[in-house]
PDB file of C-alpha atoms in Angstrom:
ATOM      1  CA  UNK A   1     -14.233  96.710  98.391  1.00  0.00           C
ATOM      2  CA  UNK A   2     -10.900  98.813  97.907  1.00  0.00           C
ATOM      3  CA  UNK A   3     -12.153 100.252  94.959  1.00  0.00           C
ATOM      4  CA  UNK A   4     -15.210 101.545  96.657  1.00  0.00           C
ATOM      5  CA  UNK A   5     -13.337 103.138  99.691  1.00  0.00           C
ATOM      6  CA  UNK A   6     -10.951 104.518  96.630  1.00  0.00           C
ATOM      7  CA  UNK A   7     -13.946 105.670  95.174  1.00  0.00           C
ATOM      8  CA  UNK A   8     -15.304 107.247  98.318  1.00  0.00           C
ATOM      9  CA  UNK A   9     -12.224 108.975  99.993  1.00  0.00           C
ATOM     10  CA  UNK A  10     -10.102 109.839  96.447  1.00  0.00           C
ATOM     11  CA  UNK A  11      -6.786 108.792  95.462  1.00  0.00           C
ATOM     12  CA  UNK A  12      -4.059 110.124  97.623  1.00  0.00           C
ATOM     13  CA  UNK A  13      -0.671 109.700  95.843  1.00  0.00           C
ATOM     14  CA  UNK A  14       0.752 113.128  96.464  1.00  0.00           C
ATOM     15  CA  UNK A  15      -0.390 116.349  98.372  1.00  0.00           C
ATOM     16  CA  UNK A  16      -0.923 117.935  95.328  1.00  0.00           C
ATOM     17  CA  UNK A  17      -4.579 117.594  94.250  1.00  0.00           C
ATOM     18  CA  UNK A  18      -4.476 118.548  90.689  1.00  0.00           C
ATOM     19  CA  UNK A  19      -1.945 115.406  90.233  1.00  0.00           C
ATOM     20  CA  UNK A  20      -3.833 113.011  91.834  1.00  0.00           C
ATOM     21  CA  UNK A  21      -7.044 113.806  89.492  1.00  0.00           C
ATOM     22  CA  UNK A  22      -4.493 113.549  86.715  1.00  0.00           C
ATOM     23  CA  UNK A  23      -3.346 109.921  88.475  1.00  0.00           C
ATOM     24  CA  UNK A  24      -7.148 108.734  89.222  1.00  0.00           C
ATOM     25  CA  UNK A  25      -7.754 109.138  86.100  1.00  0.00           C
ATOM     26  CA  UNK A  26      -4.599 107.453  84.280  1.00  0.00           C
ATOM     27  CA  UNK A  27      -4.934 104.251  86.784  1.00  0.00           C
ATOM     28  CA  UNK A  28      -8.615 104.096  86.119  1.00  0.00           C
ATOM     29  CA  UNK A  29      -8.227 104.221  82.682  1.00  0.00           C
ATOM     30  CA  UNK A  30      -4.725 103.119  81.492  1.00  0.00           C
ATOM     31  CA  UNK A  31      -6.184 100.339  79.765  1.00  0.00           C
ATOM     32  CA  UNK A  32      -7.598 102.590  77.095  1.00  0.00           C
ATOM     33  CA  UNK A  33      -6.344 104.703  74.297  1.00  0.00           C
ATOM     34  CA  UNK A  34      -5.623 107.538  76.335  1.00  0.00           C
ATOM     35  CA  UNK A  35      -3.620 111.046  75.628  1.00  0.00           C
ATOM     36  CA  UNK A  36      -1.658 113.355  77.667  1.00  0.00           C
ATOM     37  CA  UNK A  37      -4.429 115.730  76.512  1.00  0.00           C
ATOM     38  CA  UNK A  38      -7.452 113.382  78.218  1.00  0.00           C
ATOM     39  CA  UNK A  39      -5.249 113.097  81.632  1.00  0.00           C
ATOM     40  CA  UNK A  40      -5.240 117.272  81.262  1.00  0.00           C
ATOM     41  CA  UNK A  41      -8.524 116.875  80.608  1.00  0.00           C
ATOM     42  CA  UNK A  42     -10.018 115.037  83.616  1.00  0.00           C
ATOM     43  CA  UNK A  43      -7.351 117.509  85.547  1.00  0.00           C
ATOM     44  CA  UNK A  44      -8.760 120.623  84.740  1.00  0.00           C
ATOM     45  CA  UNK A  45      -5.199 121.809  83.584  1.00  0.00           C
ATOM     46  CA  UNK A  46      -3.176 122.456  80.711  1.00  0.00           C
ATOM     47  CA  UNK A  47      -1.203 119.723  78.905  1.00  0.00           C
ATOM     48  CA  UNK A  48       1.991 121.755  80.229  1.00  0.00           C
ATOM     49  CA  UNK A  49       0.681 122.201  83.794  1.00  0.00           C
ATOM     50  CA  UNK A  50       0.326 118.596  84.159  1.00  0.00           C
ATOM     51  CA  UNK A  51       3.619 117.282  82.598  1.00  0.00           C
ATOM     52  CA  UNK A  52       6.115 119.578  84.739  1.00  0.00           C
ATOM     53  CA  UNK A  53       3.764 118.157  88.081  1.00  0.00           C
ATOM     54  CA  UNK A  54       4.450 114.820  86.977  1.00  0.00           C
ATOM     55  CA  UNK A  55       8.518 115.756  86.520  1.00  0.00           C
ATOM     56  CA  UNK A  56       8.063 117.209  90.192  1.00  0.00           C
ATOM     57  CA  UNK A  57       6.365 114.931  91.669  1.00  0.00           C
ATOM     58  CA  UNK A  58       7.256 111.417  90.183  1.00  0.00           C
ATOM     59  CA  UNK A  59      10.473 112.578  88.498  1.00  0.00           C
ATOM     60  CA  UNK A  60       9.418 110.961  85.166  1.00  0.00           C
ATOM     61  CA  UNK A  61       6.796 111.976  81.983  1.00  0.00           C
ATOM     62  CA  UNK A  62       3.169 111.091  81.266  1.00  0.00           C
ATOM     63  CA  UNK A  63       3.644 108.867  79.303  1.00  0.00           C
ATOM     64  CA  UNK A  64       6.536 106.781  80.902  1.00  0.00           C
ATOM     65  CA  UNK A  65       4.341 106.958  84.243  1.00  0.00           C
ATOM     66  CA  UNK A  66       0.983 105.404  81.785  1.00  0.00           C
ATOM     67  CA  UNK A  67       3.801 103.156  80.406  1.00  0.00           C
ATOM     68  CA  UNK A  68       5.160 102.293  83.903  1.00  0.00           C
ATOM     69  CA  UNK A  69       1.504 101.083  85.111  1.00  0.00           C
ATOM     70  CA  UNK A  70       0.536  99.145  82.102  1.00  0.00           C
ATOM     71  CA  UNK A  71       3.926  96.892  82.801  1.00  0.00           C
ATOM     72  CA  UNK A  72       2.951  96.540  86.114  1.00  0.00           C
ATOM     73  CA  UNK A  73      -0.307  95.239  85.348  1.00  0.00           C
ATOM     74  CA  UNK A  74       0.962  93.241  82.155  1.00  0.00           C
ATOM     75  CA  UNK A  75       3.567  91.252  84.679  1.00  0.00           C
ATOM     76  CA  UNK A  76       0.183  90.508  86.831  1.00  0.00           C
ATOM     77  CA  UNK A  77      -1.537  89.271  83.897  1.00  0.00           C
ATOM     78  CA  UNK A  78       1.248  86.882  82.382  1.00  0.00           C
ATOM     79  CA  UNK A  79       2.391  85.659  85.943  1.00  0.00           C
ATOM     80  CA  UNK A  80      -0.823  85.505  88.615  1.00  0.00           C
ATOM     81  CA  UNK A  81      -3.694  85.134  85.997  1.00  0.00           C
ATOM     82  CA  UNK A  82      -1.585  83.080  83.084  1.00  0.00           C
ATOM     83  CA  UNK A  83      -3.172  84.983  80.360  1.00  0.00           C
ATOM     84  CA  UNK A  84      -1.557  84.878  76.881  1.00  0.00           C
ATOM     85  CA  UNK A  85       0.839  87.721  75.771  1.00  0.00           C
ATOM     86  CA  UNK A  86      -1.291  89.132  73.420  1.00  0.00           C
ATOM     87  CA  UNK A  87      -4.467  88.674  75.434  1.00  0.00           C
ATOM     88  CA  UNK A  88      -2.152  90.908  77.992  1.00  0.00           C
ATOM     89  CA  UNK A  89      -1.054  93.499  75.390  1.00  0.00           C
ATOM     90  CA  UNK A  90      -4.582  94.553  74.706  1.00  0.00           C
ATOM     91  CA  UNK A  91      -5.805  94.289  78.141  1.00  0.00           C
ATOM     92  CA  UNK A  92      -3.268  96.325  79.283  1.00  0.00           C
ATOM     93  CA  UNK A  93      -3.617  99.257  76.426  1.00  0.00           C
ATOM     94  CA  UNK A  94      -1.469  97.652  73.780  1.00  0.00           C
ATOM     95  CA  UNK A  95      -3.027  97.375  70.790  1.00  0.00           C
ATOM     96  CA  UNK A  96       0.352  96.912  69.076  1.00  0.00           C
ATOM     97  CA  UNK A  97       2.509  93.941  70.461  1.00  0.00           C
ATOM     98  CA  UNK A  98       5.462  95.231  69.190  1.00  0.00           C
ATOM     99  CA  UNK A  99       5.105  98.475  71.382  1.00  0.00           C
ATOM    100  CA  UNK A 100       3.993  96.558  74.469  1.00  0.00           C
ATOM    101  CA  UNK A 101       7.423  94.082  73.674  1.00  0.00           C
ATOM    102  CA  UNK A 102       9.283  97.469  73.199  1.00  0.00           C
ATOM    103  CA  UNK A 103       8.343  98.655  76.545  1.00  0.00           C
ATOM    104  CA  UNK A 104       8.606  95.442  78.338  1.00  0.00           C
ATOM    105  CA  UNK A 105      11.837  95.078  77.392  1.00  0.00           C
ATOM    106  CA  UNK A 106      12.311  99.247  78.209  1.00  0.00           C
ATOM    107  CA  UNK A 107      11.766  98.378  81.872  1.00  0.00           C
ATOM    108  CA  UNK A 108      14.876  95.369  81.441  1.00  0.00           C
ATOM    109  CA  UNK A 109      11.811  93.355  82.796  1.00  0.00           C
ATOM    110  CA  UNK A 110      12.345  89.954  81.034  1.00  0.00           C
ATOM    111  CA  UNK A 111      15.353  89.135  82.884  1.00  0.00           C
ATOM    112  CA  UNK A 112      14.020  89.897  86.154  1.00  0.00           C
ATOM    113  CA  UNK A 113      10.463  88.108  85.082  1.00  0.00           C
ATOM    114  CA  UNK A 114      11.053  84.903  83.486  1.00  0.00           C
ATOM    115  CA  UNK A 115       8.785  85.803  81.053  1.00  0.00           C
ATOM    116  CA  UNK A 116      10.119  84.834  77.438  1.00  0.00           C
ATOM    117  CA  UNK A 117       8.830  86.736  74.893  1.00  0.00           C
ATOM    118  CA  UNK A 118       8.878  85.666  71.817  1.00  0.00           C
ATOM    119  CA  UNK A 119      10.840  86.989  68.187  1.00  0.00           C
ATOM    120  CA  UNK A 120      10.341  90.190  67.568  1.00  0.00           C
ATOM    121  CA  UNK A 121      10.957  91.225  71.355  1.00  0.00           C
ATOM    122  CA  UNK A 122      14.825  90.537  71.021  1.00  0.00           C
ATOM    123  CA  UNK A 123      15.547  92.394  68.151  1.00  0.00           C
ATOM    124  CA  UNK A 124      13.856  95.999  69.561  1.00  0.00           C
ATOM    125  CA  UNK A 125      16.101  98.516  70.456  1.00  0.00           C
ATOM    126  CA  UNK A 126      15.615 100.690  73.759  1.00  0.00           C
ATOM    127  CA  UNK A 127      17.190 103.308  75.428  1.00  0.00           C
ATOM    128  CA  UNK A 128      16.675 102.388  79.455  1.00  0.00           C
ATOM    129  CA  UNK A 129      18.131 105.321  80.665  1.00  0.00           C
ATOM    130  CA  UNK A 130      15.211 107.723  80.981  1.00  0.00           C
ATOM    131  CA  UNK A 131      12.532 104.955  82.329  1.00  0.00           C
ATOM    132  CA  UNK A 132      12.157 104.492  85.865  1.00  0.00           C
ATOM    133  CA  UNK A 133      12.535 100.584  86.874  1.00  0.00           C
ATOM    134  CA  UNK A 134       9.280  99.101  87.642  1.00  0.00           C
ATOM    135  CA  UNK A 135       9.373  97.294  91.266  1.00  0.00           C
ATOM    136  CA  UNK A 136       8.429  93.641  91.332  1.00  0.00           C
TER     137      UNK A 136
END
């Protein structure tokens, strides 16, 4: 039902309509392999155009934003629906579970989680200080 009044009245996230086609696009799609070029792309803008909206308007990158949802969704999925980490990984766009433990951990999200991850997830380095912390 939300999806279809979504559908029907368009994502709203900022007053700038050229960003939320970029952000329709990303949250309908984050899932997939998906480039700063195809979020341009279902934009009608450049690749430039739509990175310095998103540093206006959300204060952060593409690709931390893309990165930033897929969390969100991967917390969901290991909490609400008890799905397996790598089951979550690829659901969520991760095709590499290193990269999805990287990010995890990017967002200091396993203290504030519960959520163990196992080996290799302890011994990735990160540098928090440019993500934005995802709320819980």
């Amino acid at each position: 039902m939300i999806e279809a009044i979504e559908r029907t009245i368009g994502w709203k996230f900022t007053d700038n309509e050229t960003l939320n086609h970029a952000l329709e696009y990303l949250h309908s799609n984050y899932m997939h392999n998906i480039s700063v070029e195809d979020i341009a792309n279902a934009a009608y803008c450049s690749t430039s155009y739509i990175s310095r909206l998103f540093k206006k308007h959300l204060q952060m990158s593409i690709l931390d934003y893309l990165h930033k949802v897929r969390i969100k969704e991967a917390i969901y999925c290991l909490k609400v629906k008890q799905m397996g980490i790598q089951e979550t990984a690829e659901h969520v766009g991760y095709q590499n579970l290193n990269n999805f433990y990287k990010y995890f951990k990017q967002f200091g999200l396993l203290e504030k989680t519960g959520i163990d991850l196992p080996g290799e997830a302890s011994t990735i380095m990160h540098d928090p200080k440019n993500m934005g912390q995802v709320e819980l």
